[in-house]
mmCIF file of C-alpha atoms in Angstrom:
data_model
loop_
_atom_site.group_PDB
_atom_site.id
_atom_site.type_symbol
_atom_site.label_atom_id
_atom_site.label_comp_id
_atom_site.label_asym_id
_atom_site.label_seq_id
_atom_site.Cartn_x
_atom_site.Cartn_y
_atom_site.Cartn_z
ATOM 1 C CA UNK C 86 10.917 14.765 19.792
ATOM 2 C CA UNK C 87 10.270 18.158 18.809
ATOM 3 C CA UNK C 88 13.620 19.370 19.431
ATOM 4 C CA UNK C 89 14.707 17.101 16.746
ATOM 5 C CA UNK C 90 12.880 18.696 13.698
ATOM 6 C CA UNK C 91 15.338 19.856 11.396
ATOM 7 C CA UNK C 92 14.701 23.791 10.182
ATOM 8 C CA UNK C 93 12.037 22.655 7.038
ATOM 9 C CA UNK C 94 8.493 21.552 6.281
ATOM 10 C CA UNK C 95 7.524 18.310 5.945
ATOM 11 C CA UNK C 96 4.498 16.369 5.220
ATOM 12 C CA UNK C 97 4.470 12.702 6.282
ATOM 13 C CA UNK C 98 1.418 10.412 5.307
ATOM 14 C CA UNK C 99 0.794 8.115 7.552
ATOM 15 C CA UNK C 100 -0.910 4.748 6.335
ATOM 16 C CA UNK C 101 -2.600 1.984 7.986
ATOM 17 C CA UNK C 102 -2.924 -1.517 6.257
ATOM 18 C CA UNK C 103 -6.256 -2.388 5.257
ATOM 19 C CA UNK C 104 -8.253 -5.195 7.150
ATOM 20 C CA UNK C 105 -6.600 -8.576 7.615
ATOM 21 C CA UNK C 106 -8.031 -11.971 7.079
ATOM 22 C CA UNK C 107 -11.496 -12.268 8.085
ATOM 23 C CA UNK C 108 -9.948 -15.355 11.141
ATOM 24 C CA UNK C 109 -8.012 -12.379 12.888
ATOM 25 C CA UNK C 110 -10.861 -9.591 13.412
ATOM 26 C CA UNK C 111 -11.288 -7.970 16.671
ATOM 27 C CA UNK C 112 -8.101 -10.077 17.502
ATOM 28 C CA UNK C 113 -4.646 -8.974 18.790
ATOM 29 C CA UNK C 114 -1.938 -9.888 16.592
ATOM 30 C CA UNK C 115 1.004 -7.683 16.707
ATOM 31 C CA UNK C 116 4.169 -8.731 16.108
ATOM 32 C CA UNK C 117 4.009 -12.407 16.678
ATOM 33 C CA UNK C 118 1.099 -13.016 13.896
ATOM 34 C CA UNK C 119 2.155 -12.189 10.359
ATOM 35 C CA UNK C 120 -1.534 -12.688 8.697
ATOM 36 C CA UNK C 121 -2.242 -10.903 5.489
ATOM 37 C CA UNK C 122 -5.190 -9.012 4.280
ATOM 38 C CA UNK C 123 -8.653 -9.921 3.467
ATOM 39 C CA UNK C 124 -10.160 -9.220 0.241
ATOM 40 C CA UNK C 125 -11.397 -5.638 1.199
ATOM 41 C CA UNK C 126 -7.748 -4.877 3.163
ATOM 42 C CA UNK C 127 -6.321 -5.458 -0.591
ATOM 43 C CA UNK C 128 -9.543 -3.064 -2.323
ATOM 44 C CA UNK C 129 -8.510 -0.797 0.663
ATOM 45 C CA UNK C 130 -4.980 -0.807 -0.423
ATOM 46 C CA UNK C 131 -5.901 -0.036 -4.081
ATOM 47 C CA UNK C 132 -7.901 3.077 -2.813
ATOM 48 C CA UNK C 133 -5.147 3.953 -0.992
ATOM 49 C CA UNK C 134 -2.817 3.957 -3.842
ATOM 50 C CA UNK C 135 -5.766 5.749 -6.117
ATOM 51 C CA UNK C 136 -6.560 8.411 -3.390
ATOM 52 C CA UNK C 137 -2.576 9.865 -3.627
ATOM 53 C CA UNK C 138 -2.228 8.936 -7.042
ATOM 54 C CA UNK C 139 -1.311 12.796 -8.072
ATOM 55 C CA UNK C 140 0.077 13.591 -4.718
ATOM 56 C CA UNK C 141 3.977 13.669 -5.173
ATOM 57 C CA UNK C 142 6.022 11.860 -2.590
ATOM 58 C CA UNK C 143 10.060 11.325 -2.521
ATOM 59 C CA UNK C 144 9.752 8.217 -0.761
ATOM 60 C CA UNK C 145 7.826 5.233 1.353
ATOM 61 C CA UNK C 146 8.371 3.590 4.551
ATOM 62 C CA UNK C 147 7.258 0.594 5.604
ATOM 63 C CA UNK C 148 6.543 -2.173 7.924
ATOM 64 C CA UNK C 149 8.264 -5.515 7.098
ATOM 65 C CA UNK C 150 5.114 -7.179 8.081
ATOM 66 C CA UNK C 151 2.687 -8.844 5.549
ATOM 67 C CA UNK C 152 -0.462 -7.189 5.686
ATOM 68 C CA UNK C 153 1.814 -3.882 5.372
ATOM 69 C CA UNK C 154 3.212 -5.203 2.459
ATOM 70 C CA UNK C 155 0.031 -5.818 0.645
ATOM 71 C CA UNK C 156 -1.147 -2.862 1.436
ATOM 72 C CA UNK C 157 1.222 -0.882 0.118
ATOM 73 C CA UNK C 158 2.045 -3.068 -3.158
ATOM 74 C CA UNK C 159 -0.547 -1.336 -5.411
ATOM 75 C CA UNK C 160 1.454 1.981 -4.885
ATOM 76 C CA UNK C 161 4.883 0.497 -5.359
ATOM 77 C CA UNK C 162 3.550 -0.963 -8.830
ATOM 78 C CA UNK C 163 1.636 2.594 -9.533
ATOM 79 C CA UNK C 164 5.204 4.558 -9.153
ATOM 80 C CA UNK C 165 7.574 2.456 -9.662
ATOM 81 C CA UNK C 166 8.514 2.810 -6.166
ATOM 82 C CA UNK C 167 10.376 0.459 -3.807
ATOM 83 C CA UNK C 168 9.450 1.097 -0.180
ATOM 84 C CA UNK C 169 12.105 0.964 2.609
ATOM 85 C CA UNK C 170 11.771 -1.288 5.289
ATOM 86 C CA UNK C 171 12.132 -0.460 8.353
ATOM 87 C CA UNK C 172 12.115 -2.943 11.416
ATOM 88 C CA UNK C 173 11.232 -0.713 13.893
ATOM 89 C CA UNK C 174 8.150 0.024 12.559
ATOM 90 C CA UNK C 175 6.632 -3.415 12.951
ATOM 91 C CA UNK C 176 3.507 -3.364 15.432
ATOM 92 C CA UNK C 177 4.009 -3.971 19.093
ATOM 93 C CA UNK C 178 4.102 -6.972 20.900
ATOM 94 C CA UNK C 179 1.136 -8.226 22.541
ATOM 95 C CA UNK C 180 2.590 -10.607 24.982
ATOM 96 C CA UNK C 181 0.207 -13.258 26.195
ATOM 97 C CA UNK C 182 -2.775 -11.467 24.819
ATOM 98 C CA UNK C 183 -1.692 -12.637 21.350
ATOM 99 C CA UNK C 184 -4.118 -14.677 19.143
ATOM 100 C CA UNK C 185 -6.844 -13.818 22.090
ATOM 101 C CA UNK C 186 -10.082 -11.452 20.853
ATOM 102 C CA UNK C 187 -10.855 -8.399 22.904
ATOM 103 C CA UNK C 188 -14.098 -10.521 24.679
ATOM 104 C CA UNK C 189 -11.110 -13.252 25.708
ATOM 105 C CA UNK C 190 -8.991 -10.369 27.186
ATOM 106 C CA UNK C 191 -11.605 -9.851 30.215
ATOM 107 C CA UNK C 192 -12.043 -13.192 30.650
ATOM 108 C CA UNK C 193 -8.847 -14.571 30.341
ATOM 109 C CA UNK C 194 -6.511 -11.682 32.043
ATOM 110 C CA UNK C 195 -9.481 -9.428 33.844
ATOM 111 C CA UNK C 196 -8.706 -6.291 32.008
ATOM 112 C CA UNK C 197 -10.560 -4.387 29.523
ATOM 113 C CA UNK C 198 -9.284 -4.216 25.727
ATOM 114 C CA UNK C 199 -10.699 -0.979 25.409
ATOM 115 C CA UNK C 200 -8.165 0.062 27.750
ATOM 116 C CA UNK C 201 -5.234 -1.317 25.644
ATOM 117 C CA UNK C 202 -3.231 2.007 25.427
ATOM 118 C CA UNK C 203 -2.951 2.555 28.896
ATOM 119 C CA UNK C 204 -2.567 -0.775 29.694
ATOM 120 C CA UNK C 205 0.519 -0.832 27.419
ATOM 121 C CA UNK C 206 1.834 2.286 28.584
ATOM 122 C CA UNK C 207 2.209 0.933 32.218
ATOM 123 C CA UNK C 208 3.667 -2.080 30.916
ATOM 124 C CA UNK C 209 0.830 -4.382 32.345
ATOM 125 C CA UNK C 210 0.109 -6.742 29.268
ATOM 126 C CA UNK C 211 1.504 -9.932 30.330
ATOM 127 C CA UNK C 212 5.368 -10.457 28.642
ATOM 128 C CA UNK C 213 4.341 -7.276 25.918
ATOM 129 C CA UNK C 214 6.452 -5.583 24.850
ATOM 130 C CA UNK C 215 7.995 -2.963 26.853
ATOM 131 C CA UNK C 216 6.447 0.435 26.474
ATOM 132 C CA UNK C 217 9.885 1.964 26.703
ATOM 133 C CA UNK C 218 11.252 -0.089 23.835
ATOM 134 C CA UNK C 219 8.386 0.850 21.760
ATOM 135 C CA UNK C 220 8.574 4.227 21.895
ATOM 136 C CA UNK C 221 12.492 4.190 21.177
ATOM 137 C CA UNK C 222 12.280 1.950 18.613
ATOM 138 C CA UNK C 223 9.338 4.074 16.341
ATOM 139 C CA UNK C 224 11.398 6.729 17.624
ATOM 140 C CA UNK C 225 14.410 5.863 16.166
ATOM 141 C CA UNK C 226 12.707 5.251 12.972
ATOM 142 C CA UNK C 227 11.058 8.772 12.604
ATOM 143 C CA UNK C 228 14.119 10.635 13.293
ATOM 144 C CA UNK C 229 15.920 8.725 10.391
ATOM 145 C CA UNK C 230 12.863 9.779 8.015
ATOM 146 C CA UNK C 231 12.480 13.283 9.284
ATOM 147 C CA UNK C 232 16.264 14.260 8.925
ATOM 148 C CA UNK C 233 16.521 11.827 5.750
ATOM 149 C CA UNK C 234 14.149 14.019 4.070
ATOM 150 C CA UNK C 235 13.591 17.766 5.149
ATOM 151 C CA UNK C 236 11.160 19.716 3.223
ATOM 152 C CA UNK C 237 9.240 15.978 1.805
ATOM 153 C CA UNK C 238 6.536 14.425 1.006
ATOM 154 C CA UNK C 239 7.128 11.043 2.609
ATOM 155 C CA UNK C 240 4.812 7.795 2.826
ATOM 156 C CA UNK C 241 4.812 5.775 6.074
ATOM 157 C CA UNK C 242 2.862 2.081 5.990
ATOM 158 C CA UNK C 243 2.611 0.513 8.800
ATOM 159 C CA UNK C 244 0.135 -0.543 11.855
ATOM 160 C CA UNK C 245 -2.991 1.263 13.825
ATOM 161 C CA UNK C 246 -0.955 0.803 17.253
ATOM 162 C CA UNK C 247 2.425 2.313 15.636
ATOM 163 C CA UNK C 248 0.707 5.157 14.197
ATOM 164 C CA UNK C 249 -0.602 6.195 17.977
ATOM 165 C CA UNK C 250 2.688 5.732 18.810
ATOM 166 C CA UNK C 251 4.151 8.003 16.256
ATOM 167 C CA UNK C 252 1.564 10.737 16.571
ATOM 168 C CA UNK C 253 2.313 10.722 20.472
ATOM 169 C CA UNK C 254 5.735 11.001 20.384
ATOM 170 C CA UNK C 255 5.402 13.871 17.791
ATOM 171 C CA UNK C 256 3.004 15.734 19.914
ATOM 172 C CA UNK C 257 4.202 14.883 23.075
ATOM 173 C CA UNK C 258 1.396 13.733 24.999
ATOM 174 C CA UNK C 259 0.761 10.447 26.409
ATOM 175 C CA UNK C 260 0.063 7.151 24.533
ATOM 176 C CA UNK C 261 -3.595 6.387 26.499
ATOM 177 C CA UNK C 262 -4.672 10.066 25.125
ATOM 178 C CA UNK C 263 -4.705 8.441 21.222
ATOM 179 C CA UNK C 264 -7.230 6.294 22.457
ATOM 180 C CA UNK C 265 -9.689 9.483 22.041
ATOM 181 C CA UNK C 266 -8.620 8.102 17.812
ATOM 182 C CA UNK C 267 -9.641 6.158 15.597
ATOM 183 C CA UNK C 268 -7.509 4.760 13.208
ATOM 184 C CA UNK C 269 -9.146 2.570 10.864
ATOM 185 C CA UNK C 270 -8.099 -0.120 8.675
ATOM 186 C CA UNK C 271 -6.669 1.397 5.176
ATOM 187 C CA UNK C 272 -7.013 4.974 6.279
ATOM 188 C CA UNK C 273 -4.679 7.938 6.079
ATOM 189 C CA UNK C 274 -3.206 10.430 8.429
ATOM 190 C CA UNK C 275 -1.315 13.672 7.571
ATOM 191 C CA UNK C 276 1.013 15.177 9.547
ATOM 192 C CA UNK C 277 3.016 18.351 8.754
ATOM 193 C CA UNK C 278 5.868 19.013 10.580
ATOM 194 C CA UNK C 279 6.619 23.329 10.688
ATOM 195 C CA UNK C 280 9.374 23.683 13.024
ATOM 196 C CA UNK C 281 9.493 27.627 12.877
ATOM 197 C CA UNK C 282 6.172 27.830 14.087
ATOM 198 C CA UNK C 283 5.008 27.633 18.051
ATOM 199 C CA UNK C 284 2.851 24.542 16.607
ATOM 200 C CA UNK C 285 5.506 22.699 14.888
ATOM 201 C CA UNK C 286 3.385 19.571 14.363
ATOM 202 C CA UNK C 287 -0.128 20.040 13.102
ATOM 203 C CA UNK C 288 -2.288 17.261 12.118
ATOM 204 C CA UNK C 289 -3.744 18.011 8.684
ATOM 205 C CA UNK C 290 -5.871 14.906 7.971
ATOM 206 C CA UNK C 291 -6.697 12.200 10.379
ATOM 207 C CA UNK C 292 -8.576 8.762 9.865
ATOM 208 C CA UNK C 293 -9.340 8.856 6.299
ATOM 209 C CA UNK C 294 -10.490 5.927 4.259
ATOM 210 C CA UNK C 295 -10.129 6.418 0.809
ATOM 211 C CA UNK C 296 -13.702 5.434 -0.865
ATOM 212 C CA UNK C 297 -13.726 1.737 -2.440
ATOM 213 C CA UNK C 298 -14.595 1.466 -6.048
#
């Protein structure tokens, strides 16, 4: 990934939606479930919006997905600005844990949901998606907004599992090692991307959820 970075600074905020309808907690949705946000996920979103409200960004990314779009709508109305979707940014695919809660994953399938990155990355969630495809696909989608927009400020709104997928790829270590972060409903990540330094991707701000008014 790395060897990709075009010769300029960049900072890239990376946003979670906020929390989803109070039926889908502690549930795996991915993909296949396209729920939308309770009523803090939208209060989240608004903080969100109010947190980077004199932070200057060129553009937004985002999800296609629902709760994504919600999210993200109180900035779009704040600036004026359209995000642009991007398909490859839409959250993984769970496979037959779908619609199950992380107590149903031990019973059901025997493995522990706590475990969910590495059991992704060795491609052992019943008909998920393939971890190979995942990472190609986000992949593709953060080389198009890198070398779209050398020397930004650039949004990105999308999921918690995308997010660990984007920060791994960008720092080149394995997917299970994100699981050592939390990424929390409605919070931001910043990532600055210094390609003439031996660090050429530092993490500036991780895991931080604007305060609710």
């Amino acid at each position: 990934m790395k060897s990709h970075l075009p010769g300029h600074p960049m900072q890239i905020y990376l946003i979670r939606h906020g929390q989803v309808e109070e039926g889908y907690h502690k549930v795996f949705g991915g993909s296949r479930i396209n729920m939308g946000l309770s009523p803090r996920g939208v209060k989240q979103g608004e903080a969100v919006a109010e947190w980077l409200k004199d932070t200057p960004l060129d553009v937004m990314y985002a999800s296609p997905m629902l709760r994504v779009q919600q999210t993200l709508a109180p900035m779009a109305a704040q600036r004026g600005m359209q995000p642009q979707i991007l398909p490859g940014l839409r959250e993984m695919d769970f496979g037959d844990w779908t619609g199950n809660t992380w107590d149903e994953i031990q019973s059901k399938f025997g493995m522990s949901a706590f475990d969910w990155l590495e059991i992704i990355e060795s491609n052992r969630i019943p008909n998920g998606e393939d971890v190979a495809n995942l990472k190609s696909r986000v992949q593709e989608c953060m080389l198009q907004i890198i070398h779209a927009h050398p020397n930004g400020k650039v949004a990105v709104y999308c999921h918690g599992g995308i997010i660990r997928v984007i920060l791994a790829l960008l720092l080149e270590v394995p997917l299970a090692h994100l699981a050592h972060f939390n990424i929390e409903y409605g919070s931001i990540s910043l990532v600055e991307l210094l390609p003439e330094r031996k660090h050429a991707v530092e993490i500036e701000l991780l895991n931080f959820q604007p305060p609710i008014k």
